[in-house]
Coordinates of C-alpha atoms in Angstrom, one line a residue:
M17 CA 47.5 -9.5 3.6
K18 CA 46.1 -8.1 6.8
T19 CA 46.3 -4.6 5.5
L20 CA 44.5 -5.5 2.2
T21 CA 41.8 -7.1 4.1
K22 CA 41.2 -4.1 6.2
L23 CA 41.3 -1.9 3.2
G24 CA 38.7 -4.2 1.5
A25 CA 36.3 -4.0 4.4
F26 CA 36.9 -0.2 4.6
V27 CA 35.8 0.1 0.8
V28 CA 32.7 -1.9 1.4
A29 CA 32.0 0.2 4.4
L30 CA 32.3 3.4 2.2
I31 CA 29.9 1.8 -0.3
L32 CA 27.4 1.2 2.5
V33 CA 27.9 4.7 3.9
F34 CA 27.4 6.5 0.6
T35 CA 24.5 4.2 -0.5
S36 CA 22.8 4.7 2.9
A37 CA 23.5 8.5 2.7
Y38 CA 21.9 8.5 -0.8
V39 CA 18.9 6.7 0.4
V40 CA 18.4 8.9 3.5
G41 CA 18.8 12.0 1.1
R42 CA 16.1 10.6 -1.1
I43 CA 13.9 10.2 2.0
V44 CA 14.4 13.5 3.9
G45 CA 15.6 15.7 1.1
P46 CA 18.3 18.4 1.2
P47 CA 18.4 21.0 4.1
P48 CA 16.2 24.0 3.8
T49 CA 17.4 26.7 1.5
E50 CA 15.9 29.9 0.0
A51 CA 15.1 27.8 -3.1
A52 CA 13.1 25.3 -1.1
A53 CA 10.2 27.7 -0.9
A54 CA 9.3 26.8 -4.5
P55 CA 6.4 24.4 -4.9
V56 CA 7.5 20.7 -4.9
A57 CA 6.2 18.4 -7.6
A58 CA 4.1 15.5 -6.4
P59 CA 5.2 12.0 -7.1
A60 CA 2.8 9.2 -8.2
A61 CA 0.4 8.2 -5.5
E62 CA 1.7 4.7 -5.2
E63 CA 5.4 5.3 -5.1
H64 CA 6.0 5.7 -1.4
G65 CA 5.1 2.2 -0.2
P66 CA 2.4 0.5 1.7
G67 CA 0.2 2.5 4.1
G68 CA -2.6 2.0 6.6
L69 CA -0.4 0.6 9.3
M70 CA -0.6 3.7 11.4
V71 CA -3.3 6.1 12.8
S72 CA -0.8 9.0 12.6
E73 CA 1.9 9.5 10.1
E74 CA 4.1 12.6 9.4
S75 CA 1.8 15.4 10.7
L76 CA -1.7 13.8 10.3
T77 CA -3.9 11.6 12.4
I78 CA -7.1 9.9 11.7
Q79 CA -9.8 10.1 14.5
V80 CA -13.1 8.3 14.4
L81 CA -15.6 10.2 16.3
N82 CA -18.3 7.6 17.1
E83 CA -18.4 4.2 18.5
N84 CA -20.7 1.2 19.8
W85 CA -20.7 -0.5 16.4
K86 CA -23.1 -3.5 15.8
A87 CA -22.9 -6.2 13.2
G88 CA -25.5 -5.9 10.4
E89 CA -26.8 -2.4 11.3
E90 CA -26.3 0.7 9.2
Q91 CA -24.7 3.5 11.1
I92 CA -23.1 6.8 10.2
L93 CA -19.3 6.5 10.3
A94 CA -17.9 9.9 11.2
F95 CA -14.2 10.7 11.3
Q96 CA -11.7 13.5 10.8
I97 CA -8.2 13.7 9.3
Q98 CA -6.5 16.0 12.1
E99 CA -3.3 18.1 11.6
R100 CA -0.6 18.1 14.2
E101 CA -2.3 20.6 16.4
G102 CA -5.5 18.6 16.4
T103 CA -7.5 20.8 14.0
P104 CA -9.3 19.0 11.0
L105 CA -7.6 19.1 7.8
M106 CA -9.8 21.1 5.4
Q107 CA -8.0 21.1 2.0
Y108 CA -7.5 18.0 -0.2
K109 CA -6.3 17.4 -3.7
A110 CA -8.7 15.1 -5.7
Q111 CA -7.4 11.7 -6.7
H112 CA -9.3 9.9 -9.3
D113 CA -12.4 12.1 -9.1
K114 CA -12.6 12.0 -5.2
L115 CA -11.1 13.8 -2.3
L116 CA -10.8 10.8 -0.1
H117 CA -11.1 7.1 -0.7
L118 CA -12.3 4.9 2.2
V119 CA -11.5 1.2 2.2
I120 CA -12.8 -1.1 4.8
A121 CA -11.8 -4.8 5.6
R122 CA -12.0 -7.0 8.6
S123 CA -8.8 -8.4 10.1
D124 CA -9.2 -11.7 8.3
L125 CA -9.4 -9.7 5.0
S126 CA -13.0 -10.3 4.5
G127 CA -15.8 -7.8 4.1
F128 CA -14.0 -5.5 1.7
Q129 CA -15.6 -2.2 0.9
H130 CA -14.4 0.8 -1.2
I131 CA -16.6 3.8 -0.6
H132 CA -16.5 7.5 -0.7
P133 CA -17.7 9.7 2.2
N134 CA -18.6 13.5 2.1
M135 CA -16.8 16.1 4.1
G136 CA -18.8 18.6 6.1
A137 CA -18.1 22.2 6.7
D138 CA -16.4 21.3 10.1
G139 CA -13.9 18.8 8.4
T140 CA -15.7 15.8 9.4
W141 CA -16.2 13.0 6.9
R142 CA -19.5 11.1 7.2
I143 CA -20.9 8.1 5.3
P144 CA -23.5 5.3 6.2
V145 CA -21.6 2.0 6.8
T146 CA -22.7 -1.5 7.5
F147 CA -20.4 -3.9 9.0
P148 CA -21.7 -7.3 8.0
E149 CA -20.3 -9.4 10.8
A150 CA -18.7 -9.0 14.2
G151 CA -15.0 -8.6 14.5
T152 CA -12.2 -5.9 14.2
Y153 CA -12.3 -3.9 11.0
R154 CA -9.7 -1.6 9.7
I155 CA -10.8 1.6 8.0
F156 CA -8.1 3.0 5.4
A157 CA -8.5 6.8 4.6
D158 CA -6.6 7.3 1.4
F159 CA -6.2 11.0 0.5
F160 CA -3.8 13.8 -0.7
P161 CA -3.4 16.8 1.6
G162 CA -4.0 20.0 -0.1
W163 CA -0.5 21.2 0.9
G164 CA 1.2 17.8 0.6
I165 CA 3.7 16.3 -1.9
H166 CA 2.4 12.8 -1.9
N167 CA -0.7 10.9 -0.9
T168 CA -1.2 9.4 2.6
T169 CA -3.1 6.3 3.8
L170 CA -3.9 6.3 7.5
G171 CA -5.6 3.2 9.2
M172 CA -7.6 2.8 12.3
D173 CA -9.3 -0.3 13.8
I174 CA -13.0 -0.5 14.7
N175 CA -14.4 -3.1 16.9
V176 CA -17.8 -4.4 15.9
A177 CA -19.6 -6.2 18.9
G178 CA -20.7 -9.8 18.6
N179 CA -19.2 -13.3 18.3
Y180 CA -16.3 -13.2 16.0
A181 CA -15.8 -16.3 13.8
P182 CA -12.7 -15.5 11.7
K183 CA -12.6 -16.9 8.1
A184 CA -9.6 -18.6 6.5
L185 CA -8.2 -16.9 3.5
P186 CA -9.6 -18.4 0.2
A187 CA -7.2 -20.7 -1.6
P188 CA -4.8 -18.9 -4.1
S189 CA -6.4 -18.7 -7.5
N190 CA -5.9 -16.7 -10.8
T191 CA -9.6 -16.5 -11.5
A192 CA -12.4 -14.8 -9.7
T193 CA -16.2 -14.7 -10.4
V194 CA -18.8 -12.1 -9.5
D195 CA -22.2 -11.6 -10.8
G196 CA -21.7 -13.7 -13.7
Y197 CA -18.3 -12.1 -14.8
T198 CA -15.1 -14.0 -14.6
V199 CA -11.9 -12.1 -14.2
T200 CA -8.5 -13.8 -14.9
L201 CA -5.2 -12.6 -13.4
S202 CA -2.0 -13.0 -15.2
G203 CA 1.4 -12.0 -14.0
K204 CA 3.3 -12.6 -10.7
L205 CA 4.1 -10.4 -7.8
K206 CA 7.6 -10.4 -6.4
P207 CA 8.8 -8.9 -3.2
G208 CA 10.2 -5.4 -3.7
A209 CA 10.1 -5.6 -7.5
D210 CA 7.6 -3.8 -9.9
A211 CA 5.4 -6.5 -11.6
K212 CA 2.9 -6.2 -14.5
L213 CA -0.5 -7.6 -13.5
T214 CA -3.2 -8.0 -16.1
M215 CA -6.9 -8.4 -15.4
H216 CA -9.0 -10.0 -18.2
V217 CA -12.7 -9.5 -17.8
S218 CA -15.3 -11.8 -19.5
K219 CA -18.9 -12.5 -19.1
N220 CA -20.6 -15.7 -20.2
G221 CA -17.5 -16.7 -22.0
K222 CA -17.1 -13.6 -24.1
P223 CA -14.6 -10.9 -23.5
V224 CA -16.0 -7.6 -22.1
T225 CA -14.8 -4.8 -24.4
D226 CA -17.0 -2.0 -23.2
L227 CA -15.9 -1.4 -19.6
E228 CA -17.1 2.0 -18.3
P229 CA -14.9 4.6 -16.6
Y230 CA -15.1 4.4 -12.8
L231 CA -13.2 7.0 -10.9
A232 CA -11.4 8.1 -14.0
A233 CA -10.1 4.6 -14.8
Y234 CA -11.3 1.1 -16.1
G235 CA -10.3 -0.4 -12.9
H236 CA -8.9 0.1 -9.4
L237 CA -6.8 -2.6 -7.5
V238 CA -6.3 -2.6 -3.7
M239 CA -3.9 -5.1 -2.2
L240 CA -4.1 -6.0 1.5
R241 CA -1.2 -8.2 3.1
G242 CA -2.1 -10.9 5.4
G243 CA -1.0 -10.6 9.0
D244 CA -0.7 -6.7 9.2
M245 CA -3.2 -5.5 6.6
A246 CA -0.5 -3.3 4.8
Y247 CA -2.4 -1.3 2.1
I248 CA -1.5 -0.8 -1.5
H249 CA -3.7 1.1 -3.9
V250 CA -2.7 0.6 -7.5
H251 CA -4.0 2.7 -10.4
P252 CA -4.1 1.2 -13.9
D253 CA -1.8 1.9 -16.8
G254 CA -3.5 4.3 -19.0
S255 CA -6.8 6.0 -18.7
P256 CA -10.1 6.4 -20.6
G257 CA -9.9 8.9 -23.4
D258 CA -6.1 8.9 -23.7
G259 CA -6.3 7.6 -27.2
K260 CA -4.5 4.5 -26.5
T261 CA -6.2 2.6 -23.6
A262 CA -9.0 0.2 -24.6
P263 CA -12.2 -0.2 -22.5
G264 CA -11.4 -4.0 -22.0
P265 CA -11.2 -6.7 -22.0
T266 CA -7.8 -6.3 -20.2
V267 CA -6.7 -3.8 -17.6
D268 CA -3.1 -3.6 -16.8
F269 CA -1.5 -2.6 -13.5
Y270 CA 2.0 -2.2 -12.2
A271 CA 2.3 -3.2 -8.7
T272 CA 5.0 -3.9 -6.0
A273 CA 4.5 -6.4 -3.1
P274 CA 6.5 -5.0 -0.1
S275 CA 7.3 -8.5 1.1
Y276 CA 6.6 -12.2 0.6
G277 CA 3.5 -13.8 2.2
P278 CA -0.2 -14.0 1.5
Y279 CA -2.2 -11.0 0.0
R280 CA -5.8 -10.3 -1.0
L281 CA -6.4 -8.4 -4.2
F282 CA -9.6 -6.5 -4.9
L283 CA -10.2 -5.3 -8.4
D284 CA -13.2 -2.8 -8.9
F285 CA -14.6 -2.4 -12.3
Q286 CA -17.7 -0.9 -13.8
H287 CA -20.0 -2.4 -16.5
Q288 CA -23.5 -1.7 -17.5
G289 CA -23.8 1.0 -14.8
K290 CA -22.7 -1.1 -11.8
V291 CA -19.5 -1.5 -9.9
R292 CA -18.3 -5.0 -9.2
T293 CA -15.4 -6.2 -7.2
A294 CA -13.3 -9.3 -8.1
E295 CA -11.4 -10.8 -5.2
F296 CA -8.2 -12.9 -5.4
T297 CA -5.8 -14.6 -2.9
V298 CA -2.1 -14.5 -4.1
N299 CA 0.9 -15.9 -2.3
V300 CA 4.0 -13.9 -3.0
E301 CA 7.2 -15.8 -3.1
G302 CA 10.8 -15.0 -3.0
P303 CA 13.2 -13.2 -0.8
N304 CA 12.3 -9.8 0.7
P305 CA 14.2 -6.8 -0.6
P306 CA 17.3 -5.7 1.2
P307 CA 16.9 -2.8 3.6
H308 CA 17.8 0.8 3.1
G309 CA 17.7 0.6 -0.7
L310 CA 20.9 -1.4 -0.8
T311 CA 21.6 -3.8 -3.7
P312 CA 21.4 -7.6 -2.8
E313 CA 25.2 -7.8 -3.3
V314 CA 26.2 -5.0 -1.0
F315 CA 23.7 -6.3 1.6
E316 CA 25.3 -9.7 1.4
Q317 CA 28.8 -8.1 1.9
A318 CA 27.5 -6.0 4.8
K319 CA 26.0 -9.1 6.5
A320 CA 29.3 -11.0 6.0
I321 CA 31.3 -8.2 7.5
N322 CA 29.0 -7.8 10.6
L323 CA 28.9 -11.6 11.2
S324 CA 32.6 -11.8 11.3
G325 CA 33.0 -8.9 13.6
G326 CA 33.7 -6.3 11.0
N327 CA 37.0 -7.8 9.8
S328 CA 36.0 -9.7 6.6
A329 CA 36.4 -7.8 3.3
A330 CA 33.7 -9.9 1.6
P331 CA 31.6 -12.9 2.0
G332 CA 34.0 -15.9 2.6
G333 CA 37.0 -13.5 2.8
P334 CA 40.0 -14.0 5.3
S335 CA 39.7 -12.7 8.8
S336 CA 41.9 -10.0 10.1
G337 CA 41.6 -11.1 13.7
G338 CA 45.4 -11.7 13.9
G339 CA 45.0 -15.0 15.7
S340 CA 43.6 -13.4 18.6
T341 CA 40.6 -15.5 20.1
G342 CA 37.6 -13.4 20.1
G343 CA 39.3 -10.4 18.4
A344 CA 37.1 -10.8 15.2
T345 CA 34.1 -10.9 17.3
H346 CA 34.5 -7.4 18.5
G347 CA 36.4 -6.0 15.6
H348 CA 39.6 -5.2 17.5
G349 CA 41.9 -7.6 15.9
G350 CA 45.5 -6.6 15.1

């Protein structure tokens, strides 16, 4: 029985090893070969998880070039995306009609802006910006390096002088109003799982059926997580002119919340020549996804084995400690 127990633990361990190896392989890829010189196809922009949590990621760094920010005053924001040797990144791939999307929000998730700076010949991006109130703001630079295989989002904090009065998150709601428009959200986000979200746009009680393309889509959705401001930029399902996507009243998205907790959702849409932003607060509920790409079942087995000192074949399984006090704790039983 003792041998069978150890064998069971060994099998589960093998599952974990091979599963982890598969996940690591998916992340880092195969070792370099002669065939690796071929161009690598780029995955969808949203597939590699939340961004904006670091000023440096992989070989790139965001660097703001000016300071002394004051609330309520328009100033030129200047920044660079620098490569690993410190030189400005000069080549970008366009995403939804722009080479770089810049999103700004205060640490309490207020003051949202989605804007598009211009890059100069020296690789510096510049745009006039007004921070409406004092506080710490994060700027998110969302872009696709010209040599890259996926998009990148880097984040950097900017301190705006003045008396900071943080705002509580608005109460969760599935409706938002802006400039006489009402946007209704249906669908439910779940941690680590792809979920369909549908935004229904109406004005004066009537569905809006003539939404206008904005950045090559009928809507853009940005999600920011409360606490750390993790950033998820979600593009809609379908696109204008594809023969199947209607210009309203609904816009569909497929999004994944990386964890449970509060989120702010910002929907940009264009109608009658003007872009508007509908804002929502959503509480995502449910257990967080297991680490390393494991299934919940394998993760629970791994937890049980580790908690028993490595001698339990499965949750609730017998111990192979051999009756030795403390043996199971260190995994040296028998």
